[in-house]
Amino acid sequence: MNSAERRDRIVEYLRIKSISHGQVYTFQIAVPESEVSEVPFEKREYLSNSLIQQGTNLIPLIVRRTEAYSEEEEYEVVYGADWCLVAKELDIEKLWVWVFDMTDEQAAAAKEEMQQLLGFSDPIVVLPSVSEDTESTQRILKQLNKLVLEVETLNKKIEQVTTSVKKLEESRSKQTNIDIELVQQFTEAVKKIIEEVPSKPLYSMKKDQLQEIARKKGVKITTRMTKTDILNAIEKADKNHVG
């Protein structure tokens, strides 16, 4: 069977019940016991560097919906277990995935075909074409440039605040009442920001902790809501607050 035939066969397996493509929380993805093994050192280094630099995986995993694990583990990885294992160790929040409905037989067949097509047990070796690589690189560079500009803007604001505080301290003897009021406002603002920032990532908190945070943000919580539902509700509330 040549490469083209293998690709057609994989598509045939996956096309039937394709659900969606996007990001899901890493804790939602279960790794079958048969896939839990020590990742070779060189591969681990490659995966770790990529996940740390990008904050997620650049190439989506193949997963399927499942009810065979815990309440929170809604998906099972079919292909790309190494990415998932290393991401869990690094506490990566979300991973890109292709979600499908597949039987055990279809999942095994799809994994086997992917391994035969690629010659490896994970999607690292899937290289884009030159044009795709160029477009992908340009998108990443644009995102990095945007991030750099945001950091520079934030640094300028910090410098402005620092300068303002210094001036307030220098002129304190002349404008005592005004200076004290401004310093208090600044202190209260910083205190509020610190109080609103969780001591650890939301997705690593327990369900009851998330419920408490959600209530403080005015989010209505029901008994049927899962941890994922609460996380999404909190994220939506924060976006609405910023907007």
PDB file of C-alpha atoms in Angstrom:
ATOM      1  CA  MET A   1       0.000   0.000   0.000  1.00  0.00           C
ATOM      2  CA  ASN A   2       1.576   3.300  -1.086  1.00  0.00           C
ATOM      3  CA  SER A   3       1.391   6.649   0.751  1.00  0.00           C
ATOM      4  CA  ALA A   4      -1.557   7.965  -1.257  1.00  0.00           C
ATOM      5  CA  GLU A   5      -3.587   4.821  -0.539  1.00  0.00           C
ATOM      6  CA  ARG A   6      -2.734   5.067   3.160  1.00  0.00           C
ATOM      7  CA  ARG A   7      -3.858   8.696   3.281  1.00  0.00           C
ATOM      8  CA  ASP A   8      -7.121   7.770   1.575  1.00  0.00           C
ATOM      9  CA  ARG A   9      -7.678   4.973   4.034  1.00  0.00           C
ATOM     10  CA  ILE A  10      -7.016   7.225   7.041  1.00  0.00           C
ATOM     11  CA  VAL A  11      -9.394   9.843   5.678  1.00  0.00           C
ATOM     12  CA  GLU A  12     -11.993   7.132   5.118  1.00  0.00           C
ATOM     13  CA  TYR A  13     -11.743   6.068   8.770  1.00  0.00           C
ATOM     14  CA  LEU A  14     -11.827   9.594  10.159  1.00  0.00           C
ATOM     15  CA  ARG A  15     -14.195  11.321   7.735  1.00  0.00           C
ATOM     16  CA  ILE A  16     -17.304   9.344   8.772  1.00  0.00           C
ATOM     17  CA  LYS A  17     -17.870  10.836  12.213  1.00  0.00           C
ATOM     18  CA  SER A  18     -15.700  13.915  12.368  1.00  0.00           C
ATOM     19  CA  ILE A  19     -16.869  16.206  15.163  1.00  0.00           C
ATOM     20  CA  SER A  20     -14.650  19.240  15.534  1.00  0.00           C
ATOM     21  CA  HIS A  21     -11.187  20.767  15.568  1.00  0.00           C
ATOM     22  CA  GLY A  22      -9.982  23.128  18.282  1.00  0.00           C
ATOM     23  CA  GLN A  23      -8.400  23.387  21.713  1.00  0.00           C
ATOM     24  CA  VAL A  24      -9.428  21.420  24.799  1.00  0.00           C
ATOM     25  CA  TYR A  25      -8.038  21.449  28.333  1.00  0.00           C
ATOM     26  CA  THR A  26      -5.160  19.010  28.747  1.00  0.00           C
ATOM     27  CA  PHE A  27      -6.764  17.448  31.816  1.00  0.00           C
ATOM     28  CA  GLN A  28      -9.720  16.451  29.616  1.00  0.00           C
ATOM     29  CA  ILE A  29      -7.534  14.098  27.548  1.00  0.00           C
ATOM     30  CA  ALA A  30      -6.929  10.590  28.883  1.00  0.00           C
ATOM     31  CA  VAL A  31      -3.936   8.531  27.770  1.00  0.00           C
ATOM     32  CA  PRO A  32      -4.628   4.764  27.476  1.00  0.00           C
ATOM     33  CA  GLU A  33      -2.542   2.650  29.833  1.00  0.00           C
ATOM     34  CA  SER A  34      -0.990   0.893  26.839  1.00  0.00           C
ATOM     35  CA  GLU A  35       0.335   4.285  25.620  1.00  0.00           C
ATOM     36  CA  VAL A  36       1.869   5.329  28.961  1.00  0.00           C
ATOM     37  CA  SER A  37       5.585   4.749  28.507  1.00  0.00           C
ATOM     38  CA  GLU A  38       8.872   6.556  28.920  1.00  0.00           C
ATOM     39  CA  VAL A  39       9.399   9.082  26.133  1.00  0.00           C
ATOM     40  CA  PRO A  40      12.945   8.855  24.657  1.00  0.00           C
ATOM     41  CA  PHE A  41      15.225  11.662  25.863  1.00  0.00           C
ATOM     42  CA  GLU A  42      15.774  13.363  22.478  1.00  0.00           C
ATOM     43  CA  LYS A  43      12.087  13.285  21.645  1.00  0.00           C
ATOM     44  CA  ARG A  44      11.196  14.577  25.126  1.00  0.00           C
ATOM     45  CA  GLU A  45      13.596  17.483  24.666  1.00  0.00           C
ATOM     46  CA  TYR A  46      12.057  18.339  21.292  1.00  0.00           C
ATOM     47  CA  LEU A  47       8.504  18.155  22.601  1.00  0.00           C
ATOM     48  CA  SER A  48       9.320  20.105  25.768  1.00  0.00           C
ATOM     49  CA  ASN A  49      11.023  22.917  23.870  1.00  0.00           C
ATOM     50  CA  SER A  50       8.177  23.173  21.374  1.00  0.00           C
ATOM     51  CA  LEU A  51       5.442  23.135  24.040  1.00  0.00           C
ATOM     52  CA  ILE A  52       7.238  25.689  26.229  1.00  0.00           C
ATOM     53  CA  GLN A  53       7.998  28.059  23.342  1.00  0.00           C
ATOM     54  CA  GLN A  54       4.516  27.923  21.807  1.00  0.00           C
ATOM     55  CA  GLY A  55       2.468  27.326  24.953  1.00  0.00           C
ATOM     56  CA  THR A  56       0.693  24.452  23.172  1.00  0.00           C
ATOM     57  CA  ASN A  57       1.160  21.915  20.372  1.00  0.00           C
ATOM     58  CA  LEU A  58       1.561  23.190  16.816  1.00  0.00           C
ATOM     59  CA  ILE A  59       0.249  19.960  15.275  1.00  0.00           C
ATOM     60  CA  PRO A  60      -3.179  18.757  16.506  1.00  0.00           C
ATOM     61  CA  LEU A  61      -3.568  15.352  18.182  1.00  0.00           C
ATOM     62  CA  ILE A  62      -6.182  12.818  17.137  1.00  0.00           C
ATOM     63  CA  VAL A  63      -8.620  12.055  19.968  1.00  0.00           C
ATOM     64  CA  ARG A  64     -12.006  10.433  20.358  1.00  0.00           C
ATOM     65  CA  ARG A  65     -14.824  11.022  22.795  1.00  0.00           C
ATOM     66  CA  THR A  66     -15.031   8.528  25.665  1.00  0.00           C
ATOM     67  CA  GLU A  67     -16.813   7.711  28.904  1.00  0.00           C
ATOM     68  CA  ALA A  68     -14.272   5.102  30.004  1.00  0.00           C
ATOM     69  CA  TYR A  69     -12.345   7.379  32.341  1.00  0.00           C
ATOM     70  CA  SER A  70     -13.098  10.004  34.994  1.00  0.00           C
ATOM     71  CA  GLU A  71     -15.839  12.631  34.767  1.00  0.00           C
ATOM     72  CA  GLU A  72     -13.350  15.267  33.585  1.00  0.00           C
ATOM     73  CA  GLU A  73     -11.530  13.091  31.023  1.00  0.00           C
ATOM     74  CA  GLU A  74     -13.922  13.455  28.099  1.00  0.00           C
ATOM     75  CA  TYR A  75     -11.456  12.427  25.371  1.00  0.00           C
ATOM     76  CA  GLU A  76      -8.969   9.611  24.772  1.00  0.00           C
ATOM     77  CA  VAL A  77      -5.858  10.193  22.699  1.00  0.00           C
ATOM     78  CA  VAL A  78      -5.720   7.970  19.609  1.00  0.00           C
ATOM     79  CA  TYR A  79      -2.560   9.378  18.070  1.00  0.00           C
ATOM     80  CA  GLY A  80       0.027  11.691  19.636  1.00  0.00           C
ATOM     81  CA  ALA A  81       0.249  10.224  23.157  1.00  0.00           C
ATOM     82  CA  ASP A  82       3.842  11.481  23.598  1.00  0.00           C
ATOM     83  CA  TRP A  83       2.721  15.090  23.102  1.00  0.00           C
ATOM     84  CA  CYS A  84      -0.033  14.602  25.659  1.00  0.00           C
ATOM     85  CA  LEU A  85       2.218  12.948  28.262  1.00  0.00           C
ATOM     86  CA  VAL A  86       4.875  15.665  28.060  1.00  0.00           C
ATOM     87  CA  ALA A  87       2.211  18.424  28.064  1.00  0.00           C
ATOM     88  CA  LYS A  88       0.729  17.007  31.279  1.00  0.00           C
ATOM     89  CA  GLU A  89       4.188  16.951  32.901  1.00  0.00           C
ATOM     90  CA  LEU A  90       4.761  20.600  31.893  1.00  0.00           C
ATOM     91  CA  ASP A  91       1.262  21.619  33.062  1.00  0.00           C
ATOM     92  CA  ILE A  92       0.349  22.929  29.590  1.00  0.00           C
ATOM     93  CA  GLU A  93      -3.199  24.309  29.862  1.00  0.00           C
ATOM     94  CA  LYS A  94      -4.682  23.459  26.446  1.00  0.00           C
ATOM     95  CA  LEU A  95      -3.838  21.316  23.410  1.00  0.00           C
ATOM     96  CA  TRP A  96      -5.030  21.454  19.789  1.00  0.00           C
ATOM     97  CA  VAL A  97      -6.959  18.337  18.780  1.00  0.00           C
ATOM     98  CA  TRP A  98      -9.038  16.748  16.049  1.00  0.00           C
ATOM     99  CA  VAL A  99     -12.053  15.096  17.705  1.00  0.00           C
ATOM    100  CA  PHE A 100     -13.695  12.009  16.159  1.00  0.00           C
ATOM    101  CA  ASP A 101     -16.232   9.328  17.077  1.00  0.00           C
ATOM    102  CA  MET A 102     -14.438   6.019  16.565  1.00  0.00           C
ATOM    103  CA  THR A 103     -14.846   2.444  17.734  1.00  0.00           C
ATOM    104  CA  ASP A 104     -11.887   0.586  19.250  1.00  0.00           C
ATOM    105  CA  GLU A 105     -11.347  -1.141  15.919  1.00  0.00           C
ATOM    106  CA  GLN A 106     -11.388   2.111  13.965  1.00  0.00           C
ATOM    107  CA  ALA A 107      -9.059   3.788  16.485  1.00  0.00           C
ATOM    108  CA  ALA A 108      -6.544   0.927  16.283  1.00  0.00           C
ATOM    109  CA  ALA A 109      -6.680   0.905  12.503  1.00  0.00           C
ATOM    110  CA  ALA A 110      -6.279   4.678  12.236  1.00  0.00           C
ATOM    111  CA  LYS A 111      -3.279   4.624  14.595  1.00  0.00           C
ATOM    112  CA  GLU A 112      -1.647   1.777  12.656  1.00  0.00           C
ATOM    113  CA  GLU A 113      -2.131   3.548   9.360  1.00  0.00           C
ATOM    114  CA  MET A 114      -0.696   6.790  10.742  1.00  0.00           C
ATOM    115  CA  GLN A 115       2.374   4.928  12.029  1.00  0.00           C
ATOM    116  CA  GLN A 116       2.913   3.196   8.698  1.00  0.00           C
ATOM    117  CA  LEU A 117       2.452   6.418   6.786  1.00  0.00           C
ATOM    118  CA  LEU A 118       4.776   8.475   8.975  1.00  0.00           C
ATOM    119  CA  GLY A 119       7.186   5.814  10.178  1.00  0.00           C
ATOM    120  CA  PHE A 120       6.955   7.135  13.761  1.00  0.00           C
ATOM    121  CA  SER A 121       4.570   6.910  16.715  1.00  0.00           C
ATOM    122  CA  ASP A 122       3.763  10.617  16.938  1.00  0.00           C
ATOM    123  CA  PRO A 123       2.952  13.526  14.601  1.00  0.00           C
ATOM    124  CA  ILE A 124       6.286  15.315  15.032  1.00  0.00           C
ATOM    125  CA  VAL A 125       7.496  14.252  11.606  1.00  0.00           C
ATOM    126  CA  VAL A 126       4.522  15.721   9.740  1.00  0.00           C
ATOM    127  CA  LEU A 127       6.244  18.565   7.944  1.00  0.00           C
ATOM    128  CA  PRO A 128       4.280  21.254   6.081  1.00  0.00           C
ATOM    129  CA  SER A 129       5.024  22.208   2.522  1.00  0.00           C
ATOM    130  CA  VAL A 130       7.283  25.156   1.806  1.00  0.00           C
ATOM    131  CA  SER A 131       4.354  27.520   1.185  1.00  0.00           C
ATOM    132  CA  GLU A 132       2.512  26.304   4.318  1.00  0.00           C
ATOM    133  CA  ASP A 133       5.696  26.604   6.363  1.00  0.00           C
ATOM    134  CA  THR A 134       6.224  30.168   5.140  1.00  0.00           C
ATOM    135  CA  GLU A 135       2.644  31.154   5.931  1.00  0.00           C
ATOM    136  CA  SER A 136       2.839  29.495   9.353  1.00  0.00           C
ATOM    137  CA  THR A 137       6.135  31.230  10.116  1.00  0.00           C
ATOM    138  CA  GLN A 138       4.705  34.594   9.084  1.00  0.00           C
ATOM    139  CA  ARG A 139       1.695  34.111  11.347  1.00  0.00           C
ATOM    140  CA  ILE A 140       3.921  33.182  14.286  1.00  0.00           C
ATOM    141  CA  LEU A 141       6.190  36.171  13.642  1.00  0.00           C
ATOM    142  CA  LYS A 142       3.172  38.498  13.553  1.00  0.00           C
ATOM    143  CA  GLN A 143       1.963  37.090  16.855  1.00  0.00           C
ATOM    144  CA  LEU A 144       5.424  37.476  18.391  1.00  0.00           C
ATOM    145  CA  ASN A 145       5.700  41.061  17.129  1.00  0.00           C
ATOM    146  CA  LYS A 146       2.295  41.831  18.622  1.00  0.00           C
ATOM    147  CA  LEU A 147       3.367  40.315  21.922  1.00  0.00           C
ATOM    148  CA  VAL A 148       6.599  42.335  21.917  1.00  0.00           C
ATOM    149  CA  LEU A 149       4.636  45.545  21.348  1.00  0.00           C
ATOM    150  CA  GLU A 150       2.270  44.678  24.192  1.00  0.00           C
ATOM    151  CA  VAL A 151       5.213  44.006  26.520  1.00  0.00           C
ATOM    152  CA  GLU A 152       6.842  47.285  25.526  1.00  0.00           C
ATOM    153  CA  THR A 153       3.589  49.154  26.191  1.00  0.00           C
ATOM    154  CA  LEU A 154       3.256  47.477  29.578  1.00  0.00           C
ATOM    155  CA  ASN A 155       6.850  48.364  30.469  1.00  0.00           C
ATOM    156  CA  LYS A 156       6.205  52.017  29.582  1.00  0.00           C
ATOM    157  CA  LYS A 157       3.133  52.063  31.796  1.00  0.00           C
ATOM    158  CA  ILE A 158       5.114  50.551  34.657  1.00  0.00           C
ATOM    159  CA  GLU A 159       7.816  53.188  34.198  1.00  0.00           C
ATOM    160  CA  GLN A 160       5.163  55.913  34.209  1.00  0.00           C
ATOM    161  CA  VAL A 161       3.640  54.574  37.413  1.00  0.00           C
ATOM    162  CA  THR A 162       7.075  54.285  39.037  1.00  0.00           C
ATOM    163  CA  THR A 163       7.945  57.843  38.039  1.00  0.00           C
ATOM    164  CA  SER A 164       4.610  59.103  39.343  1.00  0.00           C
ATOM    165  CA  VAL A 165       5.139  57.402  42.688  1.00  0.00           C
ATOM    166  CA  LYS A 166       8.625  58.894  42.999  1.00  0.00           C
ATOM    167  CA  LYS A 167       7.296  62.369  42.225  1.00  0.00           C
ATOM    168  CA  LEU A 168       4.546  61.909  44.754  1.00  0.00           C
ATOM    169  CA  GLU A 169       7.092  61.007  47.414  1.00  0.00           C
ATOM    170  CA  GLU A 170       9.296  64.015  46.537  1.00  0.00           C
ATOM    171  CA  SER A 171       6.408  66.486  46.693  1.00  0.00           C
ATOM    172  CA  ARG A 172       4.821  64.914  49.761  1.00  0.00           C
ATOM    173  CA  SER A 173       5.776  67.771  52.051  1.00  0.00           C
ATOM    174  CA  LYS A 174       3.989  70.296  49.804  1.00  0.00           C
ATOM    175  CA  GLN A 175       0.904  68.344  48.853  1.00  0.00           C
ATOM    176  CA  THR A 176       0.455  65.913  51.712  1.00  0.00           C
ATOM    177  CA  ASN A 177      -3.248  65.283  51.365  1.00  0.00           C
ATOM    178  CA  ILE A 178      -3.216  64.812  47.591  1.00  0.00           C
ATOM    179  CA  ASP A 179      -0.106  62.602  47.715  1.00  0.00           C
ATOM    180  CA  ILE A 180      -1.509  60.296  50.360  1.00  0.00           C
ATOM    181  CA  GLU A 181      -4.776  59.902  48.483  1.00  0.00           C
ATOM    182  CA  LEU A 182      -3.034  58.987  45.198  1.00  0.00           C
ATOM    183  CA  VAL A 183      -0.673  56.542  46.895  1.00  0.00           C
ATOM    184  CA  GLN A 184      -3.619  54.901  48.628  1.00  0.00           C
ATOM    185  CA  GLN A 185      -5.459  54.574  45.320  1.00  0.00           C
ATOM    186  CA  PHE A 186      -2.413  53.015  43.709  1.00  0.00           C
ATOM    187  CA  THR A 187      -1.951  50.617  46.639  1.00  0.00           C
ATOM    188  CA  GLU A 188      -5.600  49.593  46.597  1.00  0.00           C
ATOM    189  CA  ALA A 189      -5.483  48.995  42.843  1.00  0.00           C
ATOM    190  CA  VAL A 190      -2.399  46.776  43.169  1.00  0.00           C
ATOM    191  CA  LYS A 191      -3.959  44.942  46.109  1.00  0.00           C
ATOM    192  CA  LYS A 192      -7.136  44.314  44.115  1.00  0.00           C
ATOM    193  CA  ILE A 193      -5.163  42.958  41.175  1.00  0.00           C
ATOM    194  CA  ILE A 194      -3.193  40.628  43.456  1.00  0.00           C
ATOM    195  CA  GLU A 195      -6.382  39.387  45.137  1.00  0.00           C
ATOM    196  CA  GLU A 196      -7.999  38.664  41.772  1.00  0.00           C
ATOM    197  CA  VAL A 197      -5.047  36.662  40.465  1.00  0.00           C
ATOM    198  CA  PRO A 198      -5.309  32.996  41.557  1.00  0.00           C
ATOM    199  CA  SER A 199      -2.253  31.504  43.317  1.00  0.00           C
ATOM    200  CA  LYS A 200      -2.315  28.674  40.825  1.00  0.00           C
ATOM    201  CA  PRO A 201      -3.836  28.101  37.349  1.00  0.00           C
ATOM    202  CA  LEU A 202      -7.622  27.803  37.385  1.00  0.00           C
ATOM    203  CA  TYR A 203      -7.571  24.544  35.420  1.00  0.00           C
ATOM    204  CA  SER A 204      -5.499  22.867  38.185  1.00  0.00           C
ATOM    205  CA  MET A 205      -7.957  23.843  40.942  1.00  0.00           C
ATOM    206  CA  LYS A 206     -10.614  21.571  42.371  1.00  0.00           C
ATOM    207  CA  LYS A 207     -14.241  21.900  41.373  1.00  0.00           C
ATOM    208  CA  ASP A 208     -15.351  23.453  44.695  1.00  0.00           C
ATOM    209  CA  GLN A 209     -12.562  26.051  44.476  1.00  0.00           C
ATOM    210  CA  LEU A 210     -13.669  26.996  40.969  1.00  0.00           C
ATOM    211  CA  GLN A 211     -17.272  27.259  42.158  1.00  0.00           C
ATOM    212  CA  GLU A 212     -16.219  29.747  44.853  1.00  0.00           C
ATOM    213  CA  ILE A 213     -14.269  31.856  42.336  1.00  0.00           C
ATOM    214  CA  ALA A 214     -17.216  31.769  39.929  1.00  0.00           C
ATOM    215  CA  ARG A 215     -19.641  32.978  42.622  1.00  0.00           C
ATOM    216  CA  LYS A 216     -17.363  35.911  43.458  1.00  0.00           C
ATOM    217  CA  LYS A 217     -17.442  36.873  39.779  1.00  0.00           C
ATOM    218  CA  GLY A 218     -21.235  36.733  39.742  1.00  0.00           C
ATOM    219  CA  VAL A 219     -21.428  33.522  37.701  1.00  0.00           C
ATOM    220  CA  LYS A 220     -24.535  31.417  38.298  1.00  0.00           C
ATOM    221  CA  ILE A 221     -23.503  27.845  39.226  1.00  0.00           C
ATOM    222  CA  THR A 222     -25.722  24.771  38.959  1.00  0.00           C
ATOM    223  CA  THR A 223     -25.177  21.281  40.337  1.00  0.00           C
ATOM    224  CA  ARG A 224     -25.038  19.832  36.829  1.00  0.00           C
ATOM    225  CA  MET A 225     -22.086  21.958  35.751  1.00  0.00           C
ATOM    226  CA  THR A 226     -18.793  20.088  35.293  1.00  0.00           C
ATOM    227  CA  LYS A 227     -15.369  21.519  36.018  1.00  0.00           C
ATOM    228  CA  THR A 228     -15.034  22.339  32.317  1.00  0.00           C
ATOM    229  CA  ASP A 229     -18.368  24.161  32.300  1.00  0.00           C
ATOM    230  CA  ILE A 230     -17.299  26.264  35.304  1.00  0.00           C
ATOM    231  CA  LEU A 231     -13.941  27.112  33.695  1.00  0.00           C
ATOM    232  CA  ASN A 232     -15.669  28.236  30.514  1.00  0.00           C
ATOM    233  CA  ALA A 233     -18.173  30.308  32.503  1.00  0.00           C
ATOM    234  CA  ILE A 234     -15.367  32.036  34.433  1.00  0.00           C
ATOM    235  CA  GLU A 235     -13.469  32.719  31.204  1.00  0.00           C
ATOM    236  CA  LYS A 236     -16.608  34.197  29.624  1.00  0.00           C
ATOM    237  CA  ALA A 237     -17.249  36.365  32.703  1.00  0.00           C
ATOM    238  CA  ASP A 238     -13.674  37.707  32.597  1.00  0.00           C
ATOM    239  CA  LYS A 239     -14.020  38.565  28.885  1.00  0.00           C
ATOM    240  CA  ASN A 240     -17.304  40.369  29.516  1.00  0.00           C
ATOM    241  CA  HIS A 241     -15.716  42.275  32.387  1.00  0.00           C
ATOM    242  CA  VAL A 242     -12.792  43.372  30.210  1.00  0.00           C
ATOM    243  CA  GLY A 243     -15.166  44.285  27.376  1.00  0.00           C
TER     244      GLY A 243
END
